[in-house]
CSV table of C-alpha atoms and ligand atoms in Angstrom, one decimal:
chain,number,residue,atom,x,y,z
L,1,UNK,CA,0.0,0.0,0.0
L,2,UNK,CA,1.3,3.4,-1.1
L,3,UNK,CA,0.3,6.1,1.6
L,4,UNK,CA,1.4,9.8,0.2
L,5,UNK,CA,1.3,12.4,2.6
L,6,UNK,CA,0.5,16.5,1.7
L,7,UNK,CA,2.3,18.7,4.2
L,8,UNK,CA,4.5,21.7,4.6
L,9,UNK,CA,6.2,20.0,7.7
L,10,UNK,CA,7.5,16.8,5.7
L,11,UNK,CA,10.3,16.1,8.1
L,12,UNK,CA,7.9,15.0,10.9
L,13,UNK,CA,7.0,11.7,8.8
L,14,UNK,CA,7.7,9.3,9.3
L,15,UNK,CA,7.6,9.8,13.1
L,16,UNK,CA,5.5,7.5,15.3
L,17,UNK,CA,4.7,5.6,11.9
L,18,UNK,CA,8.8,4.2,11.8
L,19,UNK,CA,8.5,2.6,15.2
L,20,UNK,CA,7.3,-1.0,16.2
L,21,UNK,CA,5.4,-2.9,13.9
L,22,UNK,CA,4.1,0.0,11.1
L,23,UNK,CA,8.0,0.8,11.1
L,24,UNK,CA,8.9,-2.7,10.8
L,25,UNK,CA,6.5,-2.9,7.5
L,26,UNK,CA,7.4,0.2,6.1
L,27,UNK,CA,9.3,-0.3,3.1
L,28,UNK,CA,7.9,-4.0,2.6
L,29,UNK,CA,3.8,-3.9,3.0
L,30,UNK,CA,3.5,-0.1,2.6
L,31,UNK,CA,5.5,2.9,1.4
L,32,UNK,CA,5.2,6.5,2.3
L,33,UNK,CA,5.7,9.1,0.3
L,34,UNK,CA,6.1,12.8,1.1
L,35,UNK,CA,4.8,15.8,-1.2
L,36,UNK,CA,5.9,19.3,0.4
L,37,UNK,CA,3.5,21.7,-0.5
L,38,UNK,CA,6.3,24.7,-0.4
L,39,UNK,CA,8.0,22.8,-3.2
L,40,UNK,CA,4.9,24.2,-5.4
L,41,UNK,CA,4.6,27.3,-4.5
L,42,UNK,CA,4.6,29.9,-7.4
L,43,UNK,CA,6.7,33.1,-6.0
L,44,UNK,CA,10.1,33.5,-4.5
L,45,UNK,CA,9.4,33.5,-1.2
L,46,UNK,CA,7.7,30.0,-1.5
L,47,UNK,CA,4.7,31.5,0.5
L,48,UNK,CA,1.8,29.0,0.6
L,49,UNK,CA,-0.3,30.8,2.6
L,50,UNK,CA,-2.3,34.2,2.7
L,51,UNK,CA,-5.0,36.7,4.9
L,52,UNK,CA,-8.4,35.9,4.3
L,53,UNK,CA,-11.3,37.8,2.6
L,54,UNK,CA,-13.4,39.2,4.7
L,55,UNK,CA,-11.1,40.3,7.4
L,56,UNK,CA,-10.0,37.9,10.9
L,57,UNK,CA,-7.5,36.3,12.5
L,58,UNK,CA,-4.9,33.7,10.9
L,59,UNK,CA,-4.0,32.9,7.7
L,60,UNK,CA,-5.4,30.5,4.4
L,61,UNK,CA,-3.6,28.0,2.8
L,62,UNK,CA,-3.4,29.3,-0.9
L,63,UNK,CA,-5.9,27.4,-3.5
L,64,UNK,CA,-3.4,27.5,-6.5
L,65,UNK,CA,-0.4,25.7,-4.2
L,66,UNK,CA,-2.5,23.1,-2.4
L,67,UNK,CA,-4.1,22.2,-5.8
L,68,UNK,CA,-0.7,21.9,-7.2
L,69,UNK,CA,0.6,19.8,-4.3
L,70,UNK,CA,-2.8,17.3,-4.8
L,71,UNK,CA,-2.4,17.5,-8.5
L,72,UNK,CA,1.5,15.8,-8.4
L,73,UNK,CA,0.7,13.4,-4.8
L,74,UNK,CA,-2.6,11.9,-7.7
L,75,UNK,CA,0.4,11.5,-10.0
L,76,UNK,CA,2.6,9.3,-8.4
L,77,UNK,CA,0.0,6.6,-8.9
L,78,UNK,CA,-0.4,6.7,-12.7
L,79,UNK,CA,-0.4,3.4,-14.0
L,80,UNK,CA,-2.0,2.3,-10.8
L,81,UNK,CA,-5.4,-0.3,-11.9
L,82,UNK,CA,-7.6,2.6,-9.7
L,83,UNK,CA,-7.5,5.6,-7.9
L,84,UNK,CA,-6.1,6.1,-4.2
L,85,UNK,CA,-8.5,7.8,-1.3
L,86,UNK,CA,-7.8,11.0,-1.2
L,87,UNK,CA,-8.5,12.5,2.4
L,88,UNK,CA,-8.3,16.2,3.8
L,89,UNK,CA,-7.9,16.0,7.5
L,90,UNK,CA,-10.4,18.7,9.1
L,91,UNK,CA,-12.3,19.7,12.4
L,92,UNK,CA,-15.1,19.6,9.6
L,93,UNK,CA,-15.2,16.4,8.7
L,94,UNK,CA,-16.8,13.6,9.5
L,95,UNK,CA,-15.6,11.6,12.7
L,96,UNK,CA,-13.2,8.7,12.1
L,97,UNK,CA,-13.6,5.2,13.4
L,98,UNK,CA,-12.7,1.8,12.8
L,99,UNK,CA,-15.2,1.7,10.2
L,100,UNK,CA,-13.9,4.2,8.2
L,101,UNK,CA,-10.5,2.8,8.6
L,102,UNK,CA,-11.5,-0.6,7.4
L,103,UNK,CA,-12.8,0.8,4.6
L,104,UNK,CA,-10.3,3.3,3.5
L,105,UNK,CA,-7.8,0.7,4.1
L,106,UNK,CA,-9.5,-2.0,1.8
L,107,UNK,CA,-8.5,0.2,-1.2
L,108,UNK,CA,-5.4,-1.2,-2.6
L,109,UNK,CA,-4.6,1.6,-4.3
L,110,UNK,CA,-3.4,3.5,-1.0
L,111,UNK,CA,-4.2,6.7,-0.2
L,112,UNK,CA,-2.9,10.6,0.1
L,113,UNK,CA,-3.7,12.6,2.8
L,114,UNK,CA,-4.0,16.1,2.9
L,115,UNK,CA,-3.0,18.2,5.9
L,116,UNK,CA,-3.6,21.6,6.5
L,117,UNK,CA,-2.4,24.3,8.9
L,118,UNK,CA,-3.1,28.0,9.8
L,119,UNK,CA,-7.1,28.6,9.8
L,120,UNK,CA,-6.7,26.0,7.0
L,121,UNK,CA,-7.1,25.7,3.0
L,122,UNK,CA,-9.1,27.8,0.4
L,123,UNK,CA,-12.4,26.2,0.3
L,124,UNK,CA,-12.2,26.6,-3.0
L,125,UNK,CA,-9.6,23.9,-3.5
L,126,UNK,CA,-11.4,21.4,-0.9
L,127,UNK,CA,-14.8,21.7,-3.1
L,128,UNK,CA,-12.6,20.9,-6.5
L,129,UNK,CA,-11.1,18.4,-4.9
L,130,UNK,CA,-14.3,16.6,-3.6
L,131,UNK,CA,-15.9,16.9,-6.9
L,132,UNK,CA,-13.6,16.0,-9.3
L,133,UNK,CA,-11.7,13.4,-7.2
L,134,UNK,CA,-14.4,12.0,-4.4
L,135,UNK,CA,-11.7,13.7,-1.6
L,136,UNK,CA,-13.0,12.7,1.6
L,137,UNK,CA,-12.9,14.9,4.6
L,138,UNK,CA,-12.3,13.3,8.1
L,139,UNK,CA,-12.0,14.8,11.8
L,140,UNK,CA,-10.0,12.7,14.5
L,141,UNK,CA,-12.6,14.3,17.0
L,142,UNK,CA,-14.3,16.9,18.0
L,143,UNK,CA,-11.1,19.6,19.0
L,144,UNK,CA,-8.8,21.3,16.9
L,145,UNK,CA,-5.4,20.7,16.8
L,146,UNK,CA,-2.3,23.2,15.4
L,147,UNK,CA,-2.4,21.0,12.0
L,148,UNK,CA,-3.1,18.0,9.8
L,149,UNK,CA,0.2,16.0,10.4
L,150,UNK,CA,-1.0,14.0,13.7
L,151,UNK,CA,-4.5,13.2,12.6
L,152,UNK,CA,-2.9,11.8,9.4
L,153,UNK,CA,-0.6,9.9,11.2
L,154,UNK,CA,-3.6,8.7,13.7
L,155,UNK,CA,-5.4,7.8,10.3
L,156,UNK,CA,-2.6,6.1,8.6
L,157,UNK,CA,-1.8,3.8,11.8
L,158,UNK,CA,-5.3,2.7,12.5
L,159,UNK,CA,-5.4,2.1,9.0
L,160,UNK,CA,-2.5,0.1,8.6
L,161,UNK,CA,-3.3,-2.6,11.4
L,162,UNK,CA,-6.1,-3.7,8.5
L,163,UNK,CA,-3.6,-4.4,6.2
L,164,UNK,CA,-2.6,-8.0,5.4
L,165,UNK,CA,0.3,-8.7,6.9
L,166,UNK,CA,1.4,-5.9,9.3
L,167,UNK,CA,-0.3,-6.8,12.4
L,168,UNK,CA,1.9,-9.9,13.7
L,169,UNK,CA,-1.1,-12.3,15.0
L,170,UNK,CA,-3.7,-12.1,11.8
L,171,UNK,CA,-6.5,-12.6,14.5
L,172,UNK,CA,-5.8,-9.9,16.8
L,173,UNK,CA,-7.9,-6.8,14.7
L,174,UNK,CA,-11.0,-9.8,14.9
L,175,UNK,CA,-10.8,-9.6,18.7
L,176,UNK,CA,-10.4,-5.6,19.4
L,177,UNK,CA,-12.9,-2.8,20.7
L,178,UNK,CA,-15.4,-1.5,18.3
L,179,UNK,CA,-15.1,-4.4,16.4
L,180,UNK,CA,-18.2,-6.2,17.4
L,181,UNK,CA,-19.8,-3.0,18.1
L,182,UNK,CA,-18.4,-3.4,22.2
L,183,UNK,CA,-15.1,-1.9,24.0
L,184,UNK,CA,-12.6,-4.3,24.7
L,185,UNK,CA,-12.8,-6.7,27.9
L,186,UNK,CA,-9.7,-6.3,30.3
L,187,UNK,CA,-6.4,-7.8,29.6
L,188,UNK,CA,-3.9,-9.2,33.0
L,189,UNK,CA,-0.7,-10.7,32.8
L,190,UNK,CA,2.3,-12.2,34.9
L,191,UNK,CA,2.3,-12.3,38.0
L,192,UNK,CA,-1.0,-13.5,39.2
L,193,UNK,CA,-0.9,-11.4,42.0
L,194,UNK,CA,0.5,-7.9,41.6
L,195,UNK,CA,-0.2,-5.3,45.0
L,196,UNK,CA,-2.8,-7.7,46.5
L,197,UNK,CA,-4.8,-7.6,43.7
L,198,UNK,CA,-5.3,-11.5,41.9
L,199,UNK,CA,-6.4,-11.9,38.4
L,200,UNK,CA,-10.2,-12.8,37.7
L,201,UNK,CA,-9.7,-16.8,38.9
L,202,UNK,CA,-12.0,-17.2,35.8
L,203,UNK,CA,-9.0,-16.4,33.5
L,204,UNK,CA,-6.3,-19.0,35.5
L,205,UNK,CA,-9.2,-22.0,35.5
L,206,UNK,CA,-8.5,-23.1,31.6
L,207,UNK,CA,-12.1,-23.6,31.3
L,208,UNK,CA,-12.1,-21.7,27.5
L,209,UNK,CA,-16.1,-21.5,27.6
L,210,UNK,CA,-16.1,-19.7,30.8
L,211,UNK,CA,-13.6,-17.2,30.2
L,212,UNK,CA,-15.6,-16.5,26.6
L,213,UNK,CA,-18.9,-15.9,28.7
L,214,UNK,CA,-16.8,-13.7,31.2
L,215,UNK,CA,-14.7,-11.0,28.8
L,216,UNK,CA,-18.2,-11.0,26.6
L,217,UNK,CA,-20.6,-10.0,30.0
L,218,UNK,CA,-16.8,-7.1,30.8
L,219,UNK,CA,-16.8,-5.9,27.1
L,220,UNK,CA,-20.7,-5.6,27.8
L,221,UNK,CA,-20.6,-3.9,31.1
L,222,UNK,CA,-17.2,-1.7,30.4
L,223,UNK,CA,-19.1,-0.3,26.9
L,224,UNK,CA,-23.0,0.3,29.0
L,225,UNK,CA,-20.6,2.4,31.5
L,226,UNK,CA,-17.6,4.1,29.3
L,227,UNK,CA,-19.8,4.1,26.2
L,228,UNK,CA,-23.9,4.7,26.3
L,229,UNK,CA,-23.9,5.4,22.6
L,230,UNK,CA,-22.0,2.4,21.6
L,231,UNK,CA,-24.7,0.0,24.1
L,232,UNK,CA,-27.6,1.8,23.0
L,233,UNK,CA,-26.6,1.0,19.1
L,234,UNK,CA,-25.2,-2.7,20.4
L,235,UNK,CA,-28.5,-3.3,22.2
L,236,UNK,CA,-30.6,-1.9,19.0
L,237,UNK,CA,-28.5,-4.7,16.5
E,301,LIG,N1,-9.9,26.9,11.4
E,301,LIG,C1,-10.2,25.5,11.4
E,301,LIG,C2,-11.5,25.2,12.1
E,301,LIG,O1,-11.9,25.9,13.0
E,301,LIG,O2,-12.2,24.2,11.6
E,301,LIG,C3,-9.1,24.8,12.2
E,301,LIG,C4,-7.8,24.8,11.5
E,301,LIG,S1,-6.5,23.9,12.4
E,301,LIG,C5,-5.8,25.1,13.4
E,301,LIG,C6,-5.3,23.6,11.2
E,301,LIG,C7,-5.4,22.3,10.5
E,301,LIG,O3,-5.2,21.3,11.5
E,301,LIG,C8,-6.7,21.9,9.8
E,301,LIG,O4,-6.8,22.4,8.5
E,301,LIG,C9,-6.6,20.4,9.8
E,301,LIG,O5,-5.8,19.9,8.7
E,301,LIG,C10,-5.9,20.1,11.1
E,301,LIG,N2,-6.7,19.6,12.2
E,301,LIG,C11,-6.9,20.3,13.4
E,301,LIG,N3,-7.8,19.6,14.2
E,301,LIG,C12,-8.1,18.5,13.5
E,301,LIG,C13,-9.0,17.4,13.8
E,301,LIG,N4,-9.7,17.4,14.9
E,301,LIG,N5,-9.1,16.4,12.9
E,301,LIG,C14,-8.5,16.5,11.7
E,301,LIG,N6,-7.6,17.5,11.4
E,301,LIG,C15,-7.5,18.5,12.2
């Protein structure tokens, strides 16, 4: 999978994405490449952003620059059989989840993945870009950070434990939170007892049916407390 990421700050990738198992992948069950949107920027001063009309505080990413940037990340996959997801990470977009991630990682084509900063891009380019290209725009959650880089990097990882290969037990994405719609159950290790506090004696018995029954009634119980909205659409199934 070829993941292509839009950015003025192209020195802070690969970052978290080189370390444990995404790092050990990298270079063997996905690429990253980097497009720096200075590099297309049309005056001396390799300025890729400017005030806004109407007056208030910050600064736009220019519509001619980011278009550019899009415009040469869409052709590093000529020759591809299809086109990649093409993503603008926003405050304004819609939430992502492990849904989206499935999905968005099930296109073999890979994906590029916009990032703004300042107040953001000209609207102009985003609308282009959704029309003529399907560019999807996703939020990490409902807060703003200073730019796109960490959400992309949130999307690329949770993207990349759904692709063939990368995670090291192929099992472990079948057994996770959200994926049947419930938060995980909870997990104890070595030693058995750790400050006077024993694991469940469910989980030491080796009785596999039990300890089924007993992490599906804690993922039930640990999503009706942490997580009404996730019950409430479990419970509706
Ligand atoms: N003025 C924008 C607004 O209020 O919606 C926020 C701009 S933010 C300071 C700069 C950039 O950070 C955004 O263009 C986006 O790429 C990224 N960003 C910030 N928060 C984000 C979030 N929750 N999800 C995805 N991207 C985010």
């Amino acid at each position: 999978m070829l993941i292509t990421v839009v950015t003025i700050f192209p020195e802070m990738f690969p970052g978290a994405l080189a370390f444990s198992l995404p790092g050990k992948a990298l270079g063997k069950l996905w690429d990253l490449q980097i497009v720096n949107i200075r590099d297309f920027a049309k005056d001396r001063h390799n300025t890729v952003d400017d005030t806004p009309y109407g007056g208030g505080a910050g600064m736009v990413m220019k519509a001619d620059v980011v278009d550019a940037a899009l415009t040469h990340a869409l052709s590093i996959y000529d020759g591809a059989p299809g086109k990649p997801e093409i993503i603008f990470m926003t405050p304004r977009g819609t939430v992502f989840s492990d849904d989206v991630a499935r999905e968005i990682s099930g296109n073999k084509n890979g994906m590029i993945i916009l990032c703004g900063r300042y107040e953001g891009v000209d609207q102009r380019v985003v609308d282009y870009w959704k029309e003529q290209h399907g560019m999807r725009e996703i939020s990490i959650g409902d807060y703003v950070l200073f730019g796109g880089e960490l959400p992309a990097m949130v999307v690329i990882d949770a993207c990349l434990r759904f692709v063939p290969g990368i995670m090291g037990n192929a099992t472990s994405t079948e057994d996770e939170s959200f994926t049947a719609g419930l938060l995980e159950y909870p997990q104890y290790t070595k030693p058995a007892i750790w400050r006077e506090r024993a694991v469940p004696d469910v989980l030491l018995s080796g009785n596999h049916g039990e300890i089924s029954s007993w992490r599906v009634a804690q993922s039930q119980e640990i999503t009706r407390q942490n997580r009404p909205d996730l019950w409430e659409q479990y419970v509706e199934q």
